[in-house]
Amino acid sequence: MQLLIYSLVYPIILGISKLPWRLFYAFSTGIYFIIYYIVRYRRKTVTENLQLVFPEKSKEEIFSIRKKFYKHMCDMFLEMTKSLSISREELIKRYKVTNLDEFHEFEKKNKSIIALMGHYGSFEWSNAIDLVSINPCVGIYKQIENKYFDRLAHRIRGRFNSRLIASHKVARQIIKDKQEDTVCAYGMISDQSPKIGNAKYWTNFMGVKVPIFLGGEFLAQRLDVIVLYLHVEKVKRGHYEVRFIPISENSKTEEKYHITKEYLRLLEGQIREKPQYYLWTHKRWKHRNTPIPEGAVVD
């Protein structure tokens, strides 16, 4: 059944990826109307999330952000299909690193880098950084249940020979790279909600007390890598500007939770400035009313 579904859907995905940009975004607008007005995909979740973190905003403001978010979400996920056919030069132009020289200076320090990211702007085109970097850039991704679509996602994200690591293997692989003196830059989305059994640290994110994922900080301090924040800004449809903001050059010596708190501060600043570009469909605040486990640190 998985193969059948893939065989039916793949030609459609490939066809969409080859549309001229004008038609491509017209198609995205059509998808937006279906998702937002007919399917109403997770509209309740999105509304609740927005009202939770922006209690000061009126209903009209919340609905305005919600509409803009769904338009952006459709663009972003369709842009993933564009990766099947987009040229190297086009991708670099559309996902532009604005402080590339500064990033190269970090790369020349002969230390690996962890670039912490959020579900903000576009994370699907972040493999473009590998096309302009000195050292290999490694993407970390979550496996898809359908093995055929998982292979497709792997093929899309690794189309330009970018290296990918499945999220459940990331710690083991980065430690192995360290042991083999392999210097890389690892892109890690770190605003997901941890399982409650791993909820060791709780702090405010967008004004709500929730457990925080500590994987990025744990690896950074264990391996003494440079930690940067990937600031992604959507300039217009299909065009993004990204820059690297230093969090720590000596992560091993940082006070516990400093890296995590600085990452959250930077991400939160972006969300408050332009909330429509955050991924409001995921249940980031689902544990806010869950009893805090004994022994957890509450900040």
mmCIF file of C-alpha atoms in Angstrom, residues 56-283:
data_model
loop_
_atom_site.group_PDB
_atom_site.id
_atom_site.type_symbol
_atom_site.label_atom_id
_atom_site.label_comp_id
_atom_site.label_asym_id
_atom_site.label_seq_id
_atom_site.Cartn_x
_atom_site.Cartn_y
_atom_site.Cartn_z
ATOM 1 C CA GLU A 56 -2.885 41.002 24.199
ATOM 2 C CA LYS A 57 -3.923 40.727 20.542
ATOM 3 C CA SER A 58 -7.503 41.146 19.383
ATOM 4 C CA LYS A 59 -9.460 38.424 17.616
ATOM 5 C CA GLU A 60 -9.016 40.294 14.320
ATOM 6 C CA GLU A 61 -5.246 40.432 14.779
ATOM 7 C CA ILE A 62 -5.095 36.725 15.604
ATOM 8 C CA PHE A 63 -7.124 35.832 12.502
ATOM 9 C CA SER A 64 -4.934 38.055 10.332
ATOM 10 C CA ILE A 65 -1.760 36.315 11.560
ATOM 11 C CA ARG A 66 -3.457 32.950 11.089
ATOM 12 C CA LYS A 67 -4.257 33.621 7.434
ATOM 13 C CA LYS A 68 -0.756 34.902 6.687
ATOM 14 C CA PHE A 69 0.705 31.852 8.404
ATOM 15 C CA TYR A 70 -1.283 29.380 6.290
ATOM 16 C CA LYS A 71 -0.229 31.168 3.091
ATOM 17 C CA HIS A 72 3.402 30.960 4.173
ATOM 18 C CA MET A 73 3.088 27.327 5.274
ATOM 19 C CA CYS A 74 1.760 26.278 1.870
ATOM 20 C CA ASP A 75 4.582 28.152 0.140
ATOM 21 C CA MET A 76 7.235 26.611 2.376
ATOM 22 C CA PHE A 77 6.181 22.991 2.037
ATOM 23 C CA LEU A 78 5.645 23.292 -1.694
ATOM 24 C CA GLU A 79 9.110 24.826 -1.949
ATOM 25 C CA MET A 80 10.390 21.502 -0.674
ATOM 26 C CA THR A 81 9.105 19.911 -3.900
ATOM 27 C CA LYS A 82 10.949 22.589 -5.898
ATOM 28 C CA SER A 83 14.165 21.107 -4.554
ATOM 29 C CA LEU A 84 13.636 18.210 -6.976
ATOM 30 C CA SER A 85 14.316 20.455 -9.960
ATOM 31 C CA ILE A 86 15.800 23.767 -8.789
ATOM 32 C CA SER A 87 19.336 24.519 -9.966
ATOM 33 C CA ARG A 88 22.245 24.994 -7.604
ATOM 34 C CA GLU A 89 22.612 28.641 -8.648
ATOM 35 C CA GLU A 90 18.915 29.385 -8.187
ATOM 36 C CA LEU A 91 18.844 27.842 -4.723
ATOM 37 C CA ILE A 92 21.862 29.886 -3.580
ATOM 38 C CA LYS A 93 20.202 33.049 -4.904
ATOM 39 C CA ARG A 94 16.895 32.349 -3.197
ATOM 40 C CA TYR A 95 18.366 31.239 0.159
ATOM 41 C CA LYS A 96 21.099 33.808 0.585
ATOM 42 C CA VAL A 97 23.595 33.824 3.456
ATOM 43 C CA THR A 98 24.176 37.511 4.177
ATOM 44 C CA ASN A 99 27.216 37.129 6.481
ATOM 45 C CA LEU A 100 29.010 34.336 4.643
ATOM 46 C CA ASP A 101 32.487 35.728 5.348
ATOM 47 C CA GLU A 102 31.774 35.689 9.080
ATOM 48 C CA PHE A 103 30.507 32.103 8.828
ATOM 49 C CA HIS A 104 33.697 31.118 6.989
ATOM 50 C CA GLU A 105 35.766 32.586 9.837
ATOM 51 C CA PHE A 106 33.996 30.253 12.272
ATOM 52 C CA GLU A 107 34.593 27.322 9.912
ATOM 53 C CA LYS A 108 38.340 28.075 9.808
ATOM 54 C CA LYS A 109 38.678 27.585 13.582
ATOM 55 C CA ASN A 110 38.930 23.812 13.013
ATOM 56 C CA LYS A 111 35.973 23.163 15.311
ATOM 57 C CA SER A 112 32.634 21.719 14.332
ATOM 58 C CA ILE A 113 29.573 23.952 14.469
ATOM 59 C CA ILE A 114 26.032 23.338 15.640
ATOM 60 C CA ALA A 115 23.622 25.800 14.052
ATOM 61 C CA LEU A 116 20.454 25.873 16.130
ATOM 62 C CA MET A 117 17.310 26.589 14.130
ATOM 63 C CA GLY A 118 13.609 26.961 14.795
ATOM 64 C CA HIS A 119 10.506 26.040 12.847
ATOM 65 C CA TYR A 120 10.664 29.540 11.443
ATOM 66 C CA GLY A 121 10.917 30.978 7.927
ATOM 67 C CA SER A 122 12.146 28.159 5.734
ATOM 68 C CA PHE A 123 14.015 25.177 7.082
ATOM 69 C CA GLU A 124 13.433 23.117 3.931
ATOM 70 C CA TRP A 125 15.988 25.053 1.874
ATOM 71 C CA SER A 126 18.664 25.250 4.554
ATOM 72 C CA ASN A 127 20.731 22.684 2.625
ATOM 73 C CA ALA A 128 21.637 25.638 0.366
ATOM 74 C CA ILE A 129 24.231 26.575 3.003
ATOM 75 C CA ASP A 130 26.176 23.429 2.119
ATOM 76 C CA LEU A 131 26.630 24.848 -1.385
ATOM 77 C CA VAL A 132 28.572 27.883 -0.115
ATOM 78 C CA SER A 133 30.322 26.527 2.996
ATOM 79 C CA ILE A 134 33.950 25.464 3.395
ATOM 80 C CA ASN A 135 33.268 22.403 5.555
ATOM 81 C CA PRO A 136 30.454 19.901 4.971
ATOM 82 C CA CYS A 137 27.047 20.949 6.326
ATOM 83 C CA VAL A 138 24.911 18.166 7.733
ATOM 84 C CA GLY A 139 21.126 18.244 7.949
ATOM 85 C CA ILE A 140 19.260 16.455 10.723
ATOM 86 C CA TYR A 141 15.816 15.194 9.752
ATOM 87 C CA LYS A 142 12.957 13.199 11.225
ATOM 88 C CA GLN A 143 12.146 9.986 9.416
ATOM 89 C CA ILE A 144 8.760 9.630 7.697
ATOM 90 C CA GLU A 145 6.667 6.556 8.443
ATOM 91 C CA ASN A 146 6.127 5.703 4.779
ATOM 92 C CA LYS A 147 9.564 4.405 3.793
ATOM 93 C CA TYR A 148 9.146 5.439 0.158
ATOM 94 C CA PHE A 149 8.305 9.037 1.047
ATOM 95 C CA ASP A 150 11.143 8.960 3.571
ATOM 96 C CA ARG A 151 13.515 8.049 0.751
ATOM 97 C CA LEU A 152 12.025 10.852 -1.342
ATOM 98 C CA ALA A 153 12.507 13.394 1.458
ATOM 99 C CA HIS A 154 16.071 12.142 1.855
ATOM 100 C CA ARG A 155 16.617 12.477 -1.888
ATOM 101 C CA ILE A 156 15.170 16.013 -1.963
ATOM 102 C CA ARG A 157 17.124 17.277 1.024
ATOM 103 C CA GLY A 158 20.311 15.552 -0.086
ATOM 104 C CA ARG A 159 19.999 16.333 -3.781
ATOM 105 C CA PHE A 160 23.239 18.314 -3.966
ATOM 106 C CA ASN A 161 25.110 15.567 -2.092
ATOM 107 C CA SER A 162 24.400 17.166 1.252
ATOM 108 C CA ARG A 163 24.813 14.736 4.118
ATOM 109 C CA LEU A 164 21.798 13.876 6.254
ATOM 110 C CA ILE A 165 21.421 12.195 9.627
ATOM 111 C CA ALA A 166 18.162 10.792 10.984
ATOM 112 C CA SER A 167 17.270 12.490 14.278
ATOM 113 C CA HIS A 168 17.372 9.249 16.299
ATOM 114 C CA LYS A 169 20.982 8.655 15.189
ATOM 115 C CA VAL A 170 22.302 12.190 15.575
ATOM 116 C CA ALA A 171 24.137 11.906 18.909
ATOM 117 C CA ARG A 172 25.899 8.702 17.924
ATOM 118 C CA GLN A 173 26.923 10.082 14.515
ATOM 119 C CA ILE A 174 28.206 13.459 15.746
ATOM 120 C CA ILE A 175 30.255 11.741 18.448
ATOM 121 C CA LYS A 176 31.674 9.411 15.785
ATOM 122 C CA ASP A 177 32.598 12.416 13.604
ATOM 123 C CA LYS A 178 34.379 13.969 16.575
ATOM 124 C CA GLN A 179 36.355 10.778 17.196
ATOM 125 C CA GLU A 180 37.372 10.684 13.524
ATOM 126 C CA ASP A 181 38.388 14.393 13.519
ATOM 127 C CA THR A 182 35.695 15.205 10.955
ATOM 128 C CA VAL A 183 34.809 18.907 11.088
ATOM 129 C CA CYS A 184 31.232 19.728 10.025
ATOM 130 C CA ALA A 185 28.413 22.192 10.576
ATOM 131 C CA TYR A 186 25.234 20.523 11.859
ATOM 132 C CA GLY A 187 21.840 22.145 11.419
ATOM 133 C CA MET A 188 19.526 21.268 14.304
ATOM 134 C CA ILE A 189 15.903 22.335 14.804
ATOM 135 C CA SER A 190 15.617 22.651 18.570
ATOM 136 C CA ASP A 191 12.191 24.075 19.407
ATOM 137 C CA GLN A 192 10.330 20.772 19.429
ATOM 138 C CA SER A 193 8.603 19.595 22.586
ATOM 139 C CA PRO A 194 10.481 16.797 24.415
ATOM 140 C CA LYS A 195 8.740 13.673 25.649
ATOM 141 C CA ILE A 196 7.541 14.215 29.173
ATOM 142 C CA GLY A 197 9.919 11.519 30.440
ATOM 143 C CA ASN A 198 12.821 13.643 29.162
ATOM 144 C CA ALA A 199 11.426 16.938 30.470
ATOM 145 C CA LYS A 200 14.394 17.827 32.677
ATOM 146 C CA TYR A 201 14.327 21.596 32.138
ATOM 147 C CA TRP A 202 11.315 23.939 32.138
ATOM 148 C CA THR A 203 11.335 27.633 31.285
ATOM 149 C CA ASN A 204 9.211 30.258 29.581
ATOM 150 C CA PHE A 205 8.906 30.110 25.816
ATOM 151 C CA MET A 206 6.749 32.908 24.439
ATOM 152 C CA GLY A 207 5.571 33.574 27.987
ATOM 153 C CA VAL A 208 4.425 30.005 28.689
ATOM 154 C CA LYS A 209 6.202 27.591 31.035
ATOM 155 C CA VAL A 210 7.029 24.424 29.070
ATOM 156 C CA PRO A 211 9.704 21.702 28.958
ATOM 157 C CA ILE A 212 12.612 22.508 26.649
ATOM 158 C CA PHE A 213 14.569 20.213 24.353
ATOM 159 C CA LEU A 214 18.204 20.153 25.497
ATOM 160 C CA GLY A 215 19.781 17.961 22.817
ATOM 161 C CA GLY A 216 21.616 20.806 21.070
ATOM 162 C CA GLU A 217 23.164 22.128 24.278
ATOM 163 C CA PHE A 218 24.045 18.630 25.507
ATOM 164 C CA LEU A 219 25.957 17.792 22.324
ATOM 165 C CA ALA A 220 27.568 21.232 22.129
ATOM 166 C CA GLN A 221 28.985 21.034 25.652
ATOM 167 C CA ARG A 222 30.021 17.423 25.397
ATOM 168 C CA LEU A 223 31.898 17.962 22.131
ATOM 169 C CA ASP A 224 32.968 21.610 22.659
ATOM 170 C CA VAL A 225 31.678 22.871 19.314
ATOM 171 C CA ILE A 226 30.858 26.405 18.207
ATOM 172 C CA VAL A 227 27.151 27.197 18.581
ATOM 173 C CA LEU A 228 25.419 29.600 16.215
ATOM 174 C CA TYR A 229 21.813 30.620 15.700
ATOM 175 C CA LEU A 230 20.459 30.503 12.149
ATOM 176 C CA HIS A 231 18.378 33.651 11.710
ATOM 177 C CA VAL A 232 16.037 33.145 8.733
ATOM 178 C CA GLU A 233 14.101 36.046 7.261
ATOM 179 C CA LYS A 234 11.546 35.771 4.477
ATOM 180 C CA VAL A 235 12.120 38.694 2.141
ATOM 181 C CA LYS A 236 9.308 37.817 -0.268
ATOM 182 C CA ARG A 237 7.772 34.715 -1.790
ATOM 183 C CA GLY A 238 10.545 32.273 -2.625
ATOM 184 C CA HIS A 239 13.341 34.472 -1.294
ATOM 185 C CA TYR A 240 15.023 34.178 2.100
ATOM 186 C CA GLU A 241 17.991 35.867 3.732
ATOM 187 C CA VAL A 242 19.822 34.038 6.493
ATOM 188 C CA ARG A 243 22.608 35.026 8.823
ATOM 189 C CA PHE A 244 24.512 33.284 11.564
ATOM 190 C CA ILE A 245 24.418 34.820 15.037
ATOM 191 C CA PRO A 246 27.042 33.580 17.541
ATOM 192 C CA ILE A 247 25.736 31.981 20.719
ATOM 193 C CA SER A 248 28.973 30.467 22.026
ATOM 194 C CA GLU A 249 32.489 29.852 20.719
ATOM 195 C CA ASN A 250 33.458 27.927 23.863
ATOM 196 C CA SER A 251 30.359 25.899 24.633
ATOM 197 C CA LYS A 252 32.137 23.532 27.025
ATOM 198 C CA THR A 253 32.742 26.356 29.505
ATOM 199 C CA GLU A 254 29.267 27.895 29.350
ATOM 200 C CA GLU A 255 27.000 27.895 32.371
ATOM 201 C CA LYS A 256 24.343 25.198 32.198
ATOM 202 C CA TYR A 257 21.269 26.221 30.136
ATOM 203 C CA HIS A 258 22.962 29.393 28.840
ATOM 204 C CA ILE A 259 23.046 28.093 25.254
ATOM 205 C CA THR A 260 19.424 26.969 25.393
ATOM 206 C CA LYS A 261 18.185 30.242 26.903
ATOM 207 C CA GLU A 262 20.075 32.352 24.374
ATOM 208 C CA TYR A 263 18.689 30.258 21.517
ATOM 209 C CA LEU A 264 15.142 30.678 22.834
ATOM 210 C CA ARG A 265 15.650 34.435 23.225
ATOM 211 C CA LEU A 266 16.744 34.817 19.603
ATOM 212 C CA LEU A 267 13.943 32.638 18.249
ATOM 213 C CA GLU A 268 11.341 34.344 20.397
ATOM 214 C CA GLY A 269 12.470 37.744 19.104
ATOM 215 C CA GLN A 270 11.848 36.636 15.530
ATOM 216 C CA ILE A 271 8.448 35.175 16.346
ATOM 217 C CA ARG A 272 7.259 38.312 18.094
ATOM 218 C CA GLU A 273 8.429 40.510 15.231
ATOM 219 C CA LYS A 274 6.862 38.466 12.394
ATOM 220 C CA PRO A 275 4.711 35.692 13.885
ATOM 221 C CA GLN A 276 3.255 34.574 10.541
ATOM 222 C CA TYR A 277 6.479 32.740 9.685
ATOM 223 C CA TYR A 278 6.473 30.377 12.677
ATOM 224 C CA LEU A 279 5.039 26.844 12.375
ATOM 225 C CA TRP A 280 1.926 27.226 14.525
ATOM 226 C CA THR A 281 0.447 23.855 13.551
ATOM 227 C CA HIS A 282 2.754 21.860 15.801
ATOM 228 C CA LYS A 283 1.750 21.440 19.431
#
